[in-house]
Coordinates of C-alpha atoms in Angstrom, one line a residue:
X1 CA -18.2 7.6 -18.7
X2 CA -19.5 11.0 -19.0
X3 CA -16.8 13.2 -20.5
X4 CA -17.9 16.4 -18.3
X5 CA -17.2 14.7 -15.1
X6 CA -13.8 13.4 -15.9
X7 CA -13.1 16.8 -17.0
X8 CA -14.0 18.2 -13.6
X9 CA -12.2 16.0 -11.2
X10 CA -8.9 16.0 -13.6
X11 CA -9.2 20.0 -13.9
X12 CA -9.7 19.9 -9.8
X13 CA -7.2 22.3 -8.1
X14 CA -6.0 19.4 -5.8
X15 CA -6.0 16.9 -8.7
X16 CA -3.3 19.3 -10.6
X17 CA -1.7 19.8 -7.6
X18 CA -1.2 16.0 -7.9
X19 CA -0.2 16.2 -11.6
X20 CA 2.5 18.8 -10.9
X21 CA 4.0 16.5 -8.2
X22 CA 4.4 13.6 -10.7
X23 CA 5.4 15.3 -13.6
X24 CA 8.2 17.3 -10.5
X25 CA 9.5 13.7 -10.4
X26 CA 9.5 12.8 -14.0
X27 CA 11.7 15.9 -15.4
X28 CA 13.9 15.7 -12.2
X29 CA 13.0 18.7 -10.2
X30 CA 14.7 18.6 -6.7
X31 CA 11.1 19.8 -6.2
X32 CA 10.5 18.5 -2.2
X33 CA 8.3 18.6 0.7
X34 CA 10.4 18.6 3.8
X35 CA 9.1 16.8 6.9
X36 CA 7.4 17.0 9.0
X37 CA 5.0 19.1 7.2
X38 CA 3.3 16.2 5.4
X39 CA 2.5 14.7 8.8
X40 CA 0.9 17.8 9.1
X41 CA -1.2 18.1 6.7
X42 CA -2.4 14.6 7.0
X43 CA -3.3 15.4 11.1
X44 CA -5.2 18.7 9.3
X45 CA -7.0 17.0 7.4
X46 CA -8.3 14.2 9.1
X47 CA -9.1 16.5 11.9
X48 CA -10.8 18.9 9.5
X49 CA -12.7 16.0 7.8
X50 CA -13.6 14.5 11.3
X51 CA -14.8 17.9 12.8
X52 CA -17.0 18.7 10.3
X53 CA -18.6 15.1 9.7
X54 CA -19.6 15.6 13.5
X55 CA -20.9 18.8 13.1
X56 CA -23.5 17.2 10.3
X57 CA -24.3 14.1 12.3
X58 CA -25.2 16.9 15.2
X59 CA -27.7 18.4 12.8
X60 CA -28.9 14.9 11.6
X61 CA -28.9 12.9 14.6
X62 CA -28.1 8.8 14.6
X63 CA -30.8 6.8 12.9
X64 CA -31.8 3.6 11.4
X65 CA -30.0 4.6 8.1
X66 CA -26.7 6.2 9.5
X67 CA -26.8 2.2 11.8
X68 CA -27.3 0.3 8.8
X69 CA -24.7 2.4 7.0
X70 CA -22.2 1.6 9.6
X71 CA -23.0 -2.1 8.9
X72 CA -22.2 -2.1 5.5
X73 CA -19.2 -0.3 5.6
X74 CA -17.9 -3.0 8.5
X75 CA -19.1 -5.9 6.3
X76 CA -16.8 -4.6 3.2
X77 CA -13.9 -4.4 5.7
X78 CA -14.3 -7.7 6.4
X79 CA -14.8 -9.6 2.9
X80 CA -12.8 -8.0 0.8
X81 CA -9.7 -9.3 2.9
X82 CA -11.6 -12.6 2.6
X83 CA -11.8 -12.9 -0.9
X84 CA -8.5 -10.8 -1.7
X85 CA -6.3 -13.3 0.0
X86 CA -7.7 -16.4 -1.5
X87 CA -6.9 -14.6 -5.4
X88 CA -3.7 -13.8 -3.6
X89 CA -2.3 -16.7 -3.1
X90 CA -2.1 -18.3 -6.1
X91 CA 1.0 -16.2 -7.1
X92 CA 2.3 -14.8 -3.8
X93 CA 3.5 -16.6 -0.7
X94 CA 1.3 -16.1 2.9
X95 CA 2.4 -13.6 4.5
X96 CA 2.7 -10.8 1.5
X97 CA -0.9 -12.3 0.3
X98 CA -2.3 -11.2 3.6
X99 CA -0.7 -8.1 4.0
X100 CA -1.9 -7.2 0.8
X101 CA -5.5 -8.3 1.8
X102 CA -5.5 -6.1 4.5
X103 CA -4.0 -3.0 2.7
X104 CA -7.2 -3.5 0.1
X105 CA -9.7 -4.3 2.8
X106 CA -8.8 -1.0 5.1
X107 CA -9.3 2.6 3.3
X108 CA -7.4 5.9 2.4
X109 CA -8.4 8.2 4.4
X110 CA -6.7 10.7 2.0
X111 CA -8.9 9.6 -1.2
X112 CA -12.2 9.9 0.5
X113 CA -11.1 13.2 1.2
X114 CA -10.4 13.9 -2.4
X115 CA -14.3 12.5 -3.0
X116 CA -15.6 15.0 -0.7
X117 CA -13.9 17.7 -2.2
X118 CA -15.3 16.2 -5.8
X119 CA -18.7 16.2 -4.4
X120 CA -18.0 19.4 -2.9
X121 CA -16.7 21.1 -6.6
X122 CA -20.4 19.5 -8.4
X123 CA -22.6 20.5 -5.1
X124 CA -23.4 16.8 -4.6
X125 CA -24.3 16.4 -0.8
X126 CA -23.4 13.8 1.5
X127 CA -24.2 12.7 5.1
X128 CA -21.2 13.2 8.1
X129 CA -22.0 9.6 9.2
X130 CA -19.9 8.7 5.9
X131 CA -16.3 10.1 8.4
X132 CA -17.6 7.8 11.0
X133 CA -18.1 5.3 8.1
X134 CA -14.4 5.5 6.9
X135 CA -13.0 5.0 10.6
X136 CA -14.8 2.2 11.5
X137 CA -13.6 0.5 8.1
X138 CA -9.7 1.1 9.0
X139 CA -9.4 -2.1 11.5
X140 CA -11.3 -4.5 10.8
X141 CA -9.4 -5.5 7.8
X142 CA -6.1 -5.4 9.8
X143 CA -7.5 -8.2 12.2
X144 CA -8.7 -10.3 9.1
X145 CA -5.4 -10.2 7.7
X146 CA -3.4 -11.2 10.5
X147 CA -5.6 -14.1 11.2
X148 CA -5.5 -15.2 7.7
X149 CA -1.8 -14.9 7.9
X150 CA -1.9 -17.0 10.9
X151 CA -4.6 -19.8 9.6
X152 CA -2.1 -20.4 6.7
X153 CA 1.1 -20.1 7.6
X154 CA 0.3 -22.6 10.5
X155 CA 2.0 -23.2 13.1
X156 CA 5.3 -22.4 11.9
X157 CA 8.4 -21.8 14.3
X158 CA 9.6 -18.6 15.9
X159 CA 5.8 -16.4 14.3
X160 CA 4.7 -15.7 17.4
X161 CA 7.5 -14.6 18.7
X162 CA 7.0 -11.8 16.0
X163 CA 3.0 -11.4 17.5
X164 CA 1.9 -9.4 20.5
X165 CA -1.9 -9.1 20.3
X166 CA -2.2 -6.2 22.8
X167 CA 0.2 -4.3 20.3
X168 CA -1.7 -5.3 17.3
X169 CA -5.1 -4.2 18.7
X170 CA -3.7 -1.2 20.2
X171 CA -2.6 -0.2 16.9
X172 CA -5.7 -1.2 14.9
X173 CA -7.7 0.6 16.8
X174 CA -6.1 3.6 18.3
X175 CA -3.4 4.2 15.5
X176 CA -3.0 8.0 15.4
X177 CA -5.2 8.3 12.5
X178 CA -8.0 6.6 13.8
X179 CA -7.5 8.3 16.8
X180 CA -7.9 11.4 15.2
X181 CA -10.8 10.9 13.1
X182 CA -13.0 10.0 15.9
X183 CA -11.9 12.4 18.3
X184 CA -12.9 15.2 16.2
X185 CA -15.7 14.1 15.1
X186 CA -17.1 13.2 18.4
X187 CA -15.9 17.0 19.4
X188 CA -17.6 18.2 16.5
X189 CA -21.0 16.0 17.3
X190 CA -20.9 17.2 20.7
X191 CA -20.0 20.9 19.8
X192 CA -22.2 21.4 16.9
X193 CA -23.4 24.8 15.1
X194 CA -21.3 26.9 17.8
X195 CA -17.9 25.2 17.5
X196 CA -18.7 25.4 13.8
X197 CA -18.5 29.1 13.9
X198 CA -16.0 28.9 16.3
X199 CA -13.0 27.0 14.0
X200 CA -15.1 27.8 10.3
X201 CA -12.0 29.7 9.2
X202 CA -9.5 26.9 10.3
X203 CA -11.5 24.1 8.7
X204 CA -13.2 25.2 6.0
X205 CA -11.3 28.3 4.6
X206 CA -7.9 26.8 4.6
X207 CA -9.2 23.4 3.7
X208 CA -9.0 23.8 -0.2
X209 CA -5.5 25.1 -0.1
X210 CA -4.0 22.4 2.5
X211 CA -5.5 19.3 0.2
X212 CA -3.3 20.8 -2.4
X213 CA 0.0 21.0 -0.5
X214 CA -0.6 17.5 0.4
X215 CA -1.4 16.4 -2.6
X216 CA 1.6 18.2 -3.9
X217 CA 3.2 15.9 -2.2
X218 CA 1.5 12.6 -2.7
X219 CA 2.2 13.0 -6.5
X220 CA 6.3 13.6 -5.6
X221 CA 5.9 10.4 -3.6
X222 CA 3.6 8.2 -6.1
X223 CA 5.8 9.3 -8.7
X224 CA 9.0 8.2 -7.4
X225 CA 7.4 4.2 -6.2
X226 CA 6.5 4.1 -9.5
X227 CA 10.3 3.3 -10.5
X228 CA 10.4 0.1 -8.3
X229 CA 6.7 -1.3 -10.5
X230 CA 9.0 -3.4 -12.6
X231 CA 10.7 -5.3 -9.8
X232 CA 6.9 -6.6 -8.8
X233 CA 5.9 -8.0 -12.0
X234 CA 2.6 -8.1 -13.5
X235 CA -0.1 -9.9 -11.6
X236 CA 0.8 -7.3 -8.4
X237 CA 0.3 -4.4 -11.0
X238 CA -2.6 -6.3 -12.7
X239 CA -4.3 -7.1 -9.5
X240 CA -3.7 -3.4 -8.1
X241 CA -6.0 -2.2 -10.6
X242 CA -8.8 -4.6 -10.9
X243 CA -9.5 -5.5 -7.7
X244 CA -10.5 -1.8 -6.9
X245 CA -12.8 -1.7 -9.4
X246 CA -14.6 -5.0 -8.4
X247 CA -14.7 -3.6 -5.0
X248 CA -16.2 -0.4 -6.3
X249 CA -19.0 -2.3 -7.9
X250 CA -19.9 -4.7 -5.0
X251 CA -19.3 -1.1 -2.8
X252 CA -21.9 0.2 -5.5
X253 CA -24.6 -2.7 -4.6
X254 CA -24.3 -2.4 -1.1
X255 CA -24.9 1.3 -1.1
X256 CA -27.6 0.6 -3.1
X257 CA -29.3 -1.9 -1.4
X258 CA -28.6 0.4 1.8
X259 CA -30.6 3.5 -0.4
X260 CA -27.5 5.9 0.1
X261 CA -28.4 9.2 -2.2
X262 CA -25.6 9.9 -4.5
X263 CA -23.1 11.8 -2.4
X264 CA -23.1 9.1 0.1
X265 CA -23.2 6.3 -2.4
X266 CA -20.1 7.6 -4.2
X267 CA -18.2 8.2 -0.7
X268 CA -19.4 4.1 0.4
X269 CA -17.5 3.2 -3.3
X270 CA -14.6 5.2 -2.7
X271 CA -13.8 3.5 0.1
X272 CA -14.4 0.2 -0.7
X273 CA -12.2 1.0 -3.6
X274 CA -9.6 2.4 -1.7
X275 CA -6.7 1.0 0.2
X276 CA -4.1 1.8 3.1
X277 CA -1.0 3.2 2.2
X278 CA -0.3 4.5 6.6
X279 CA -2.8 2.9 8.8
X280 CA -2.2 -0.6 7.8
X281 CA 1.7 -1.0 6.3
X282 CA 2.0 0.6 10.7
X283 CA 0.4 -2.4 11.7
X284 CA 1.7 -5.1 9.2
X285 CA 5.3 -3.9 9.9
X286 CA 4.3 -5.6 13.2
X287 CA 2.2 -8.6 12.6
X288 CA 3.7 -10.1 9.8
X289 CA 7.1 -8.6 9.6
X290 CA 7.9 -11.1 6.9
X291 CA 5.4 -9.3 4.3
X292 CA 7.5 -6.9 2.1
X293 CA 6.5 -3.8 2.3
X294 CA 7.6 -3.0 -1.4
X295 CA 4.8 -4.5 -2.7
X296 CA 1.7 -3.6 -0.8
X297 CA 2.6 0.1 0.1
X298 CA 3.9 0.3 -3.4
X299 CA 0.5 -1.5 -4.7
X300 CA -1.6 0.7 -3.2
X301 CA 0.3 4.2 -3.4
X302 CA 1.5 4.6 -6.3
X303 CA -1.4 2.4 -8.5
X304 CA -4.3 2.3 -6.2
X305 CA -4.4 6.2 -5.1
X306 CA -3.6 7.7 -8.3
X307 CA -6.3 5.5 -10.7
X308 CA -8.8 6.2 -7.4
X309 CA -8.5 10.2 -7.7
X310 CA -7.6 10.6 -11.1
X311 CA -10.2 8.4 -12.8
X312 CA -12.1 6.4 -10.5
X313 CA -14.0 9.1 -8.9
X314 CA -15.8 9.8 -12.3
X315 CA -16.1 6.6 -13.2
X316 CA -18.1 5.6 -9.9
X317 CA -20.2 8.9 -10.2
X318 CA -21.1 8.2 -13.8
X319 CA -22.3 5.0 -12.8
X320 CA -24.4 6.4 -9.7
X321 CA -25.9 9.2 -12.0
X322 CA -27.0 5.8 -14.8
X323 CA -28.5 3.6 -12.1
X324 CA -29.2 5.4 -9.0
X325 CA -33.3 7.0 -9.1

């Protein structure tokens, strides 16, 4: 891995930001950020991410590429649950297998972020069809996991009593995330070069400084799940790590076989590397209330996110600078 770049993310304004959190938690600080302002600065965010992706894909347009980029990011949401679930079970019990699945089949909206403002810090470009990308790849894994958790659990008594499919869908597709993400960018598609100017200050100028309040906070969070790692074991730990980086690499072949340039190459990785920590524990709390939540929030927030921003984002641009023409 090329020394320069790791140096870069882990020197990354927001990236210390994270650091300081953890290491808040570790010396016991009564360090703290009161709600509801990280709801907040999530909305902010994925609003500010959404806006401006539709702003690019107003300069771009829709084409074959941007199509055929949707495609691929749909077709990771829906095999990595596949394949997920069936390593899954051979330690862990139906219903935690699948929620898992799903929580590393759906994305983080909040590390893709974090790759855009690496790509942003090394002046690496990338194409606003990647926002549209990350939304489309939120609910897809959601559906995958409930069915799995349905096709092998069976018919067992009183589980449907737990299921409403209008909820489920309702909440796979229109969770507030989602929501948001597509909303702005559609108002940015539609709004363009003038609604640019018109909110520049609000989403661009702040943007820096509200990534590291939130990120702040993610590190305070991640740090304190890390106290309940011991109670999962090792293959959850174990498997938190690996699989990422498998999906990374099969993300990596797709975007390449797609011809993504770098920018968008390294944003198609990150979220097939990623997984949910909000979209999906939302709807699993719902579908398959008998999935502890312990393990696959814990799995994927305090593991998952942290190896994702702190090392994984070099790690996938090293190997996009090797092998990419």
């Amino acid at each position: 891995m090329n020394l320069d770049l790791l140096l870069s993310n882990l020197l990354n304004p927001p990236v210390l930001f994270f650091f300081l959190g953890m290491v808040a938690v570790f010396v016991g600080s009564d360090l703290d950020v009161p709600q509801p302002l990280p709801k907040f600065f999530s909305l902010y965010l994925l609003l500010s991410i959404g806006f401006k992706g539709g702003v690019e894909l107003n300069h771009s347009g829709i084409g074959a590429q941007i199509l055929w980029t949707m495609g691929g990011a749909i077709f990771m949401a829906l095999l990595v649950p596949l394949y997920a679930f069936w390593i899954l079970r051979r330690k862990l019990d139906v219903p935690n297998a699948a929620a898992i699945a799903a929580t590393y089949g759906s994305v983080s909206a909040v590390t893709f972020i974090a790759a855009t403002s690496f790509l942003s810090e090394l002046d690496i470009p990338y194409g606003g069809h990647m926002v549209a990308a990350m939304a489309l790849m939120e609910s897809p894994a959601i559906i995958v996991g409930v069915a799995l958790s349905r096709l092998g659990a069976g018919a067992q008594e009183g589980e449907k009593a737990h299921f409403d499919t209008k909820e489920l869908l309702r909440d796979a597709f229109f969770n507030g995330s989602v929501l948001v993400l597509i909303g702005s960018l559609i108002i940015g598609l539609l709004t363009g070069e003038e609604g640019k100017k018109a909110l520049n200050p609000f989403v661009s100028d702040i943007f820096k400084g509200m990534l590291c309040l939130f990120l702040l906070d993610m590190g305070l969070v991640s740090a304190r799940r890390l106290n309940g790692l011991k109670k999962l074991g090792t293959f959850p730990i174990g498997f938190s790590m690996a699989l990422p980086l498998f999906n990374a690499v099969l993300g990596l072949l797709v975007a390449n076989w797609l011809g993504l340039g770098k920018g968008d190459a390294l944003l198609f990785c990150v979220l097939s590397a990623s997984a949910s920590y909000i979209a999906v524990p939302a709807a699993m709390r719902l579908a398959i209330p008998k999935a502890n939540p312990g393990i696959y929030v814990t799995m994927a927030l305090a593991l998952t996110f942290p190896f994702n921003v702190l090392l994984g984002l070099p790690i996938y641009l090293s190997i996009i600078n090797r092998f990419w023409s």
